[in-house]
XYZ file of C-alpha atoms in Angstrom:
471
model
C -0.239 0.058 -0.008
C 1.285 3.450 -1.189
C 1.872 5.812 1.589
C -0.697 8.541 0.330
C -3.318 5.589 0.111
C -2.380 4.924 3.625
C -2.675 8.374 5.185
C -6.314 8.669 3.068
C -7.528 5.835 5.007
C -6.069 7.179 8.376
C -8.084 10.577 7.489
C -11.048 8.749 6.761
C -11.062 6.378 10.025
C -9.892 9.253 11.821
C -13.154 11.776 10.897
C -15.294 8.370 11.203
C -14.391 7.917 15.038
C -14.717 11.407 15.827
C -17.563 11.895 14.696
C -19.262 8.774 16.958
C -17.100 9.411 20.018
C -17.699 13.261 19.378
C -21.882 12.553 20.789
C -20.980 11.372 23.681
C -18.581 14.055 24.373
C -20.982 16.509 23.051
C -24.137 15.470 26.013
C -21.325 16.168 29.121
C -19.962 19.569 27.306
C -23.870 20.154 27.480
C -24.549 18.936 31.124
C -21.538 21.005 32.316
C -22.716 24.101 30.529
C -26.824 23.920 32.132
C -25.798 22.725 35.505
C -23.076 24.681 36.402
C -25.198 28.061 35.595
C -28.116 26.623 37.435
C -27.122 24.262 40.141
C -25.240 25.980 43.261
C -21.550 25.258 43.553
C -22.359 22.474 46.690
C -24.869 20.503 44.176
C -22.615 21.145 40.636
C -19.785 19.861 42.911
C -21.781 16.416 43.995
C -22.508 15.897 40.619
C -18.906 16.343 39.023
C -17.432 14.225 41.820
C -19.204 11.498 41.144
C -18.046 11.511 37.287
C -14.398 11.828 38.471
C -14.517 8.755 41.059
C -16.567 7.012 38.499
C -12.984 8.017 35.844
C -10.808 6.871 38.669
C -12.119 3.747 39.513
C -12.666 2.784 35.595
C -8.562 2.761 35.508
C -9.200 -0.461 37.421
C -12.316 -1.736 36.590
C -12.220 -1.247 32.989
C -9.146 -4.002 33.013
C -7.531 -1.546 29.938
C -9.153 -3.805 27.423
C -10.659 -0.605 25.164
C -7.312 0.212 24.448
C -5.658 -3.603 24.303
C -7.982 -4.799 21.574
C -6.862 -2.178 19.400
C -3.648 -3.859 19.001
C -4.860 -6.639 16.957
C -6.670 -6.928 13.532
C -10.456 -8.151 13.756
C -9.707 -11.733 12.721
C -6.377 -11.962 15.181
C -8.742 -10.554 17.913
C -11.078 -12.582 17.264
C -9.088 -16.061 17.232
C -7.229 -14.591 20.632
C -10.015 -14.076 22.403
C -11.540 -17.932 21.197
C -7.855 -18.919 22.995
C -8.723 -17.235 26.391
C -9.916 -19.688 28.566
C -13.036 -19.734 30.811
C -11.686 -19.170 33.870
C -10.198 -16.391 32.908
C -12.973 -14.716 31.832
C -14.619 -15.088 35.242
C -11.711 -13.776 36.943
C -11.575 -10.662 34.848
C -15.449 -10.351 35.455
C -14.746 -10.996 39.210
C -11.883 -7.784 38.913
C -14.057 -6.018 37.635
C -16.851 -6.879 40.059
C -14.591 -6.208 43.075
C -13.689 -2.599 41.551
C -17.264 -1.320 41.332
C -17.648 -2.839 44.856
C -14.632 -0.320 45.966
C -16.398 2.503 44.159
C -19.873 2.222 45.522
C -17.858 2.174 48.992
C -16.286 5.755 48.469
C -19.380 6.880 46.875
C -21.757 5.783 50.006
C -19.955 8.201 51.943
C -21.769 11.172 49.847
C -25.188 8.952 50.324
C -25.586 6.896 47.131
C -26.852 3.362 47.238
C -24.176 0.561 46.648
C -26.844 -1.071 43.925
C -27.027 2.142 42.037
C -23.367 2.734 42.185
C -22.055 -1.142 41.239
C -24.569 -0.896 38.512
C -23.175 2.470 37.062
C -19.409 1.011 36.908
C -20.501 -2.077 35.555
C -22.663 -1.424 32.754
C -20.583 2.142 32.243
C -17.737 0.042 31.653
C -18.673 -2.940 29.879
C -20.903 0.061 27.263
C -17.153 1.371 27.191
C -15.368 -2.007 25.937
C -18.057 -2.554 23.247
C -18.248 0.519 21.463
C -14.563 0.108 20.911
C -15.169 -3.509 19.472
C -17.955 -2.284 17.606
C -14.952 0.232 15.880
C -12.794 -2.848 15.225
C -15.496 -4.083 13.775
C -15.884 -1.612 11.604
C -19.632 -1.070 12.464
C -19.188 2.547 12.250
C -23.125 3.050 10.843
C -24.571 1.361 14.023
C -22.250 3.019 16.462
C -23.489 6.310 14.880
C -27.250 5.907 15.696
C -26.643 4.182 18.706
C -24.668 6.781 19.939
C -27.301 9.441 18.331
C -30.046 7.483 20.381
C -27.630 7.668 23.571
C -27.112 11.442 23.516
C -30.781 12.338 23.354
C -31.752 9.962 25.953
C -29.199 11.369 28.317
C -29.714 14.954 27.755
C -33.964 14.144 28.393
C -33.139 12.925 31.574
C -30.642 15.315 32.958
C -32.845 17.842 31.464
C -35.866 16.293 33.522
C -33.893 16.337 36.814
C -32.598 20.053 36.696
C -35.971 21.004 36.513
C -37.567 18.784 39.178
C -38.217 20.771 42.321
C -35.810 19.337 44.442
C -32.078 18.241 42.145
C -31.323 14.626 43.107
C -28.328 13.005 42.009
C -29.044 9.225 43.236
C -32.130 9.213 41.162
C -30.655 10.757 37.679
C -27.313 8.406 38.380
C -30.028 5.284 38.328
C -32.194 6.347 35.432
C -28.315 6.581 33.787
C -28.243 2.803 34.557
C -31.116 1.379 32.955
C -29.540 3.569 29.855
C -26.774 2.433 30.297
C -28.445 -1.569 30.160
C -30.170 -0.604 26.997
C -26.798 0.929 25.279
C -24.788 -2.161 26.213
C -27.728 -4.482 25.070
C -28.366 -2.837 21.651
C -24.096 -3.050 21.079
C -24.322 -6.372 22.054
C -26.735 -7.705 19.756
C -24.482 -5.718 16.652
C -21.423 -7.473 18.162
C -23.062 -11.153 17.498
C -21.908 -11.891 14.145
C -23.235 -15.751 13.503
C -20.909 -15.615 10.738
C -17.720 -14.336 11.538
C -15.462 -16.794 10.607
C -11.929 -15.399 10.968
C -9.507 -15.792 8.165
C -6.444 -18.166 9.541
C -3.600 -15.837 11.061
C -0.772 -16.316 13.569
C -2.178 -15.722 16.343
C 0.609 -14.473 19.548
C 1.626 -16.676 21.725
C -0.434 -16.726 24.729
C 1.981 -15.550 27.071
C 3.263 -12.676 24.630
C -0.657 -11.115 24.439
C -0.795 -11.830 28.031
C 1.918 -9.414 28.836
C 1.340 -6.820 26.500
C -2.540 -6.761 27.671
C -0.758 -6.605 31.236
C 1.497 -3.372 30.171
C -1.445 -1.731 28.582
C -3.813 -2.458 31.596
C -1.242 -0.695 34.063
C -0.053 2.163 31.503
C -4.534 2.900 30.538
C -5.159 2.619 34.423
C -2.048 5.637 35.467
C -2.928 7.252 32.399
C -6.572 7.570 33.454
C -5.255 8.188 37.091
C -3.070 11.070 36.416
C -5.621 12.737 34.821
C -8.122 12.186 37.850
C -6.762 11.214 40.855
C -6.129 14.667 41.774
C -9.739 15.729 40.984
C -10.246 12.337 43.271
C -7.887 13.605 46.256
C -10.068 17.198 46.065
C -13.418 15.564 46.262
C -12.411 13.037 49.520
C -10.278 15.878 51.294
C -12.225 19.107 50.585
C -15.986 20.372 50.642
C -18.167 20.353 47.416
C -18.042 23.795 46.425
C -14.312 23.962 46.486
C -14.272 20.539 44.640
C -16.302 22.695 41.633
C -14.131 24.575 41.679
C -10.647 23.139 41.124
C -12.979 20.232 39.176
C -13.901 23.016 36.537
C -10.290 24.343 36.425
C -8.367 21.316 36.060
C -11.003 19.835 33.889
C -9.300 17.833 30.400
C -10.447 20.429 27.370
C -13.573 17.666 25.791
C -12.968 17.847 22.337
C -8.657 17.135 22.118
C -9.284 13.513 23.705
C -11.502 12.232 21.351
C -9.900 13.761 18.464
C -6.552 12.158 19.760
C -8.138 8.595 20.700
C -9.927 8.668 17.040
C -6.168 9.618 15.206
C -4.742 7.050 17.189
C -7.422 4.231 17.392
C -7.180 4.289 13.263
C -3.350 4.475 12.962
C -3.154 2.174 15.456
C -5.266 0.005 12.692
C -3.312 0.598 10.231
C -0.699 -0.416 12.405
C -1.816 -3.726 12.912
C -1.444 -4.988 9.510
C 2.101 -4.132 9.158
C 5.390 -6.588 10.696
C 7.083 -5.103 13.575
C 10.423 -4.929 11.412
C 8.517 -2.714 8.985
C 9.977 0.065 10.600
C 9.696 2.953 7.228
C 6.168 2.343 7.294
C 6.024 2.784 11.039
C 8.150 6.309 11.060
C 5.903 7.474 8.070
C 2.552 6.824 10.545
C 4.125 8.852 12.925
C 5.163 11.420 11.604
C 1.538 11.588 9.711
C -0.151 11.367 13.030
C 1.910 14.030 14.415
C 0.482 16.448 11.252
C -2.684 15.686 11.783
C -2.853 16.145 15.569
C -1.269 19.440 15.758
C -3.429 20.650 13.533
C -5.913 20.872 16.738
C -3.385 20.343 19.570
C -2.392 24.104 18.736
C -4.826 26.156 18.080
C -7.154 24.523 20.853
C -3.721 25.328 23.159
C -4.084 28.825 21.980
C -7.202 29.351 21.988
C -7.781 28.573 25.913
C -4.512 30.493 26.972
C -5.788 33.961 25.336
C -9.711 33.224 26.134
C -9.315 31.829 29.851
C -10.737 33.469 31.541
C -13.853 34.444 28.759
C -14.189 30.788 29.088
C -14.679 30.081 32.380
C -16.982 33.601 32.554
C -19.319 32.375 29.876
C -19.866 28.339 29.817
C -19.203 27.902 33.906
C -20.555 30.931 35.040
C -18.607 33.925 37.462
C -18.850 31.847 40.452
C -15.688 30.099 38.952
C -13.696 32.724 38.641
C -11.032 31.578 41.185
C -11.025 28.132 38.427
C -8.431 30.447 36.213
C -5.731 30.103 37.392
C -5.641 26.074 38.122
C -7.485 26.305 34.419
C -4.576 28.275 32.417
C -1.804 25.581 34.487
C -3.477 22.442 33.204
C -2.990 24.208 29.955
C 0.394 23.413 29.092
C 0.000 19.973 28.864
C -2.338 20.391 25.715
C 0.861 20.651 23.342
C 2.074 17.470 24.241
C -1.139 16.006 22.426
C 0.230 16.577 18.915
C 1.339 13.144 19.178
C 0.748 9.615 20.621
C 4.341 8.507 22.438
C 3.413 4.719 22.809
C 1.545 3.463 20.012
C 5.134 2.320 18.848
C 5.786 0.406 21.802
C 2.166 -1.008 21.974
C 3.046 -2.461 18.320
C 6.437 -3.891 19.377
C 5.180 -5.435 22.382
C 6.975 -3.118 24.338
C 4.908 -2.640 27.711
C 7.442 -2.399 29.673
C 8.784 0.858 27.985
C 5.630 2.405 28.622
C 5.168 1.686 32.573
C 8.651 2.573 32.830
C 7.335 6.063 31.375
C 4.494 5.679 33.831
C 6.838 5.429 36.877
C 8.781 8.605 36.110
C 5.926 10.473 35.199
C 4.276 9.625 38.551
C 7.658 10.062 40.345
C 7.787 13.499 38.714
C 4.314 14.658 40.028
C 4.664 13.111 43.519
C 7.975 14.717 43.745
C 6.814 18.286 42.487
C 2.973 18.217 43.954
C 3.490 19.278 47.661
C 6.263 21.954 46.746
C 4.052 23.434 44.382
C 1.260 23.207 45.723
C 3.432 25.166 48.951
C 4.495 27.691 46.373
C 1.166 28.110 44.461
C -1.760 26.765 45.980
C -4.401 25.087 43.706
C -2.567 26.099 40.678
C 0.328 23.776 42.050
C -1.098 20.898 41.783
C -2.435 20.930 38.282
C 1.011 22.466 37.280
C 3.046 19.262 38.906
C 0.822 17.314 36.596
C 1.989 19.004 33.485
C 5.560 18.964 34.467
C 5.453 15.088 35.163
C 3.807 14.568 31.697
C 6.667 16.086 29.671
C 9.124 14.371 31.406
C 7.343 11.278 30.425
C 7.378 12.299 27.204
C 11.127 13.527 26.792
C 11.545 9.655 28.083
C 9.079 7.920 25.329
C 10.843 9.835 22.198
C 13.783 8.637 23.242
C 13.292 5.289 23.373
C 11.302 5.563 20.337
C 14.510 6.847 18.165
C 16.140 3.369 19.806
C 13.072 1.172 18.448
C 12.956 2.386 15.151
C 16.699 3.250 14.568
C 15.787 6.722 13.319
C 16.802 10.036 14.664
C 13.821 12.125 16.375
C 13.595 14.659 12.984
C 12.788 11.429 10.700
C 10.176 10.427 13.333
C 8.451 13.735 14.306
C 8.398 16.342 11.274
C 9.744 18.798 13.578
C 9.954 21.990 10.864
C 5.902 21.031 10.452
C 5.552 21.260 14.141
C 7.296 24.482 14.810
C 5.700 26.646 11.483
C 2.204 25.214 12.868
C 2.889 26.034 16.620
C 3.876 30.041 15.465
C 1.331 30.269 12.558
C -1.847 29.039 15.191
C -0.569 31.526 17.987
C -0.084 34.494 15.909
C -3.728 33.739 14.510
C -5.594 33.060 17.330
C -4.008 36.162 19.681
C -4.849 38.491 16.637
C -8.532 36.953 16.479
C -8.302 38.197 20.557
C -7.082 41.331 19.923
C -8.779 42.440 17.371
C -12.156 41.106 18.330
C -12.542 41.645 22.327
C -12.111 45.314 22.293
C -15.254 45.238 20.262
C -17.426 42.415 20.661
C -19.037 40.680 23.457
C -16.617 38.061 24.980
C -18.936 35.032 23.810
C -19.482 36.456 19.986
C -15.668 36.884 20.236
C -14.886 33.035 21.167
C -17.429 31.654 18.672
C -16.283 33.831 15.559
C -12.384 33.066 16.747
C -13.716 29.114 16.516
C -15.276 29.794 13.175
C -12.448 31.485 11.668
C -9.820 29.093 13.463
C -11.982 25.778 12.073
C -11.771 26.914 9.079
C -8.260 27.520 8.939
C -7.915 24.313 10.396
C -9.459 22.384 7.829
C -8.061 23.904 4.841
C -4.350 22.763 5.927
C -5.973 19.366 6.692
C -7.298 19.051 3.272
C -3.698 20.491 2.123
C -2.026 18.465 3.712
C -4.252 15.506 3.006
C -4.057 15.956 -1.176
C -0.137 16.229 -0.414
C 0.376 13.346 1.313
C 2.090 11.305 -0.765
C 5.923 11.066 1.227
C 6.369 11.954 5.033
C 9.983 13.037 4.313
């Protein structure tokens, strides 16, 4: 397959996966806006605390499966799943149940019934796994309609609760469990194929895939924890109003993770078609990955840096102005999202490298968090996690050059990235300075988003058309 054809497939699959996952993310964006404006900081903090604790425990309950299955092609994955013994499936299910019970125990301190929390964790986790499986099976149309109907029902349940005489978070999460159950049943129906006869492929040795799964599980678990552990600790140690302020300030930018996930998943699906020894094609895919993701990471970073005050006040309301310094500190991790640092190691089944980077990240964060907290307060907590991620990324890039036996400038299109960083920075800064003095903040932000989106589409279109050699 020529590089041009390969790049087109990655662009196409990335767009499809992004569109699918956008629906779920859009629901959370709309809910965060409505709830932060309508609810008291205490009620809003209670609601967001539940979700943050879910994400923290989902790092354990999810078992890394949603990330692991993208390592293999559809046929190889089916053969691999048939190779797993019944006792192993039972052990995994029990572990997931134990994680859900632990989640319920923590939530019980806030007055949530245990059965609701257990069902919430189990059902939502299984929904995440089945969606990834549907993507591997390329059932894009089915996933789109499932997620569209899910979005409508999700918003309706929140709207109904928002307009109830008294906000009852426990009742809302109970209703969501029913929604998750329906989504899971429908997804399971489309996953079941009577005629699924995989082609004969070489299945990885049991010790190899189990070792890779364990490393990916540890990596996926720690990466999720590094995003949500600070929010989890704050939700336990501080009152709900303070937790709401910190949660809004350190909230992940919602669109960027699904863009990153979509492009990375599409790239991994292409990686599965090539041998480990084909480092030329792997280098090509990595360069293309950086070119694509930088078109989103850089403008998103500059938009939120320049419009940080306007965004917090408009989106979350002026009750959350104290969140702005925390928000600014957490933004500096965004430029790193112009690259996926682990799929090469995943392809080469080098989970040991992945988790060495995790240990570096955790160690650096733990060493920095308390001094920075004493020096900066709550923004220092957010900044310590950012600096730990930079150290981790540097380690991964070094190891990548060793595996691919290529210098860094052959793997990362440095000139392309520097030019884009400067261009998008000047573009967004110019729009900010040209609009803010003359129009309302919401108008300035929407105008900047529209203009920047057009520019991004034009650049992506040009790179898509000219992507013949990534050298």
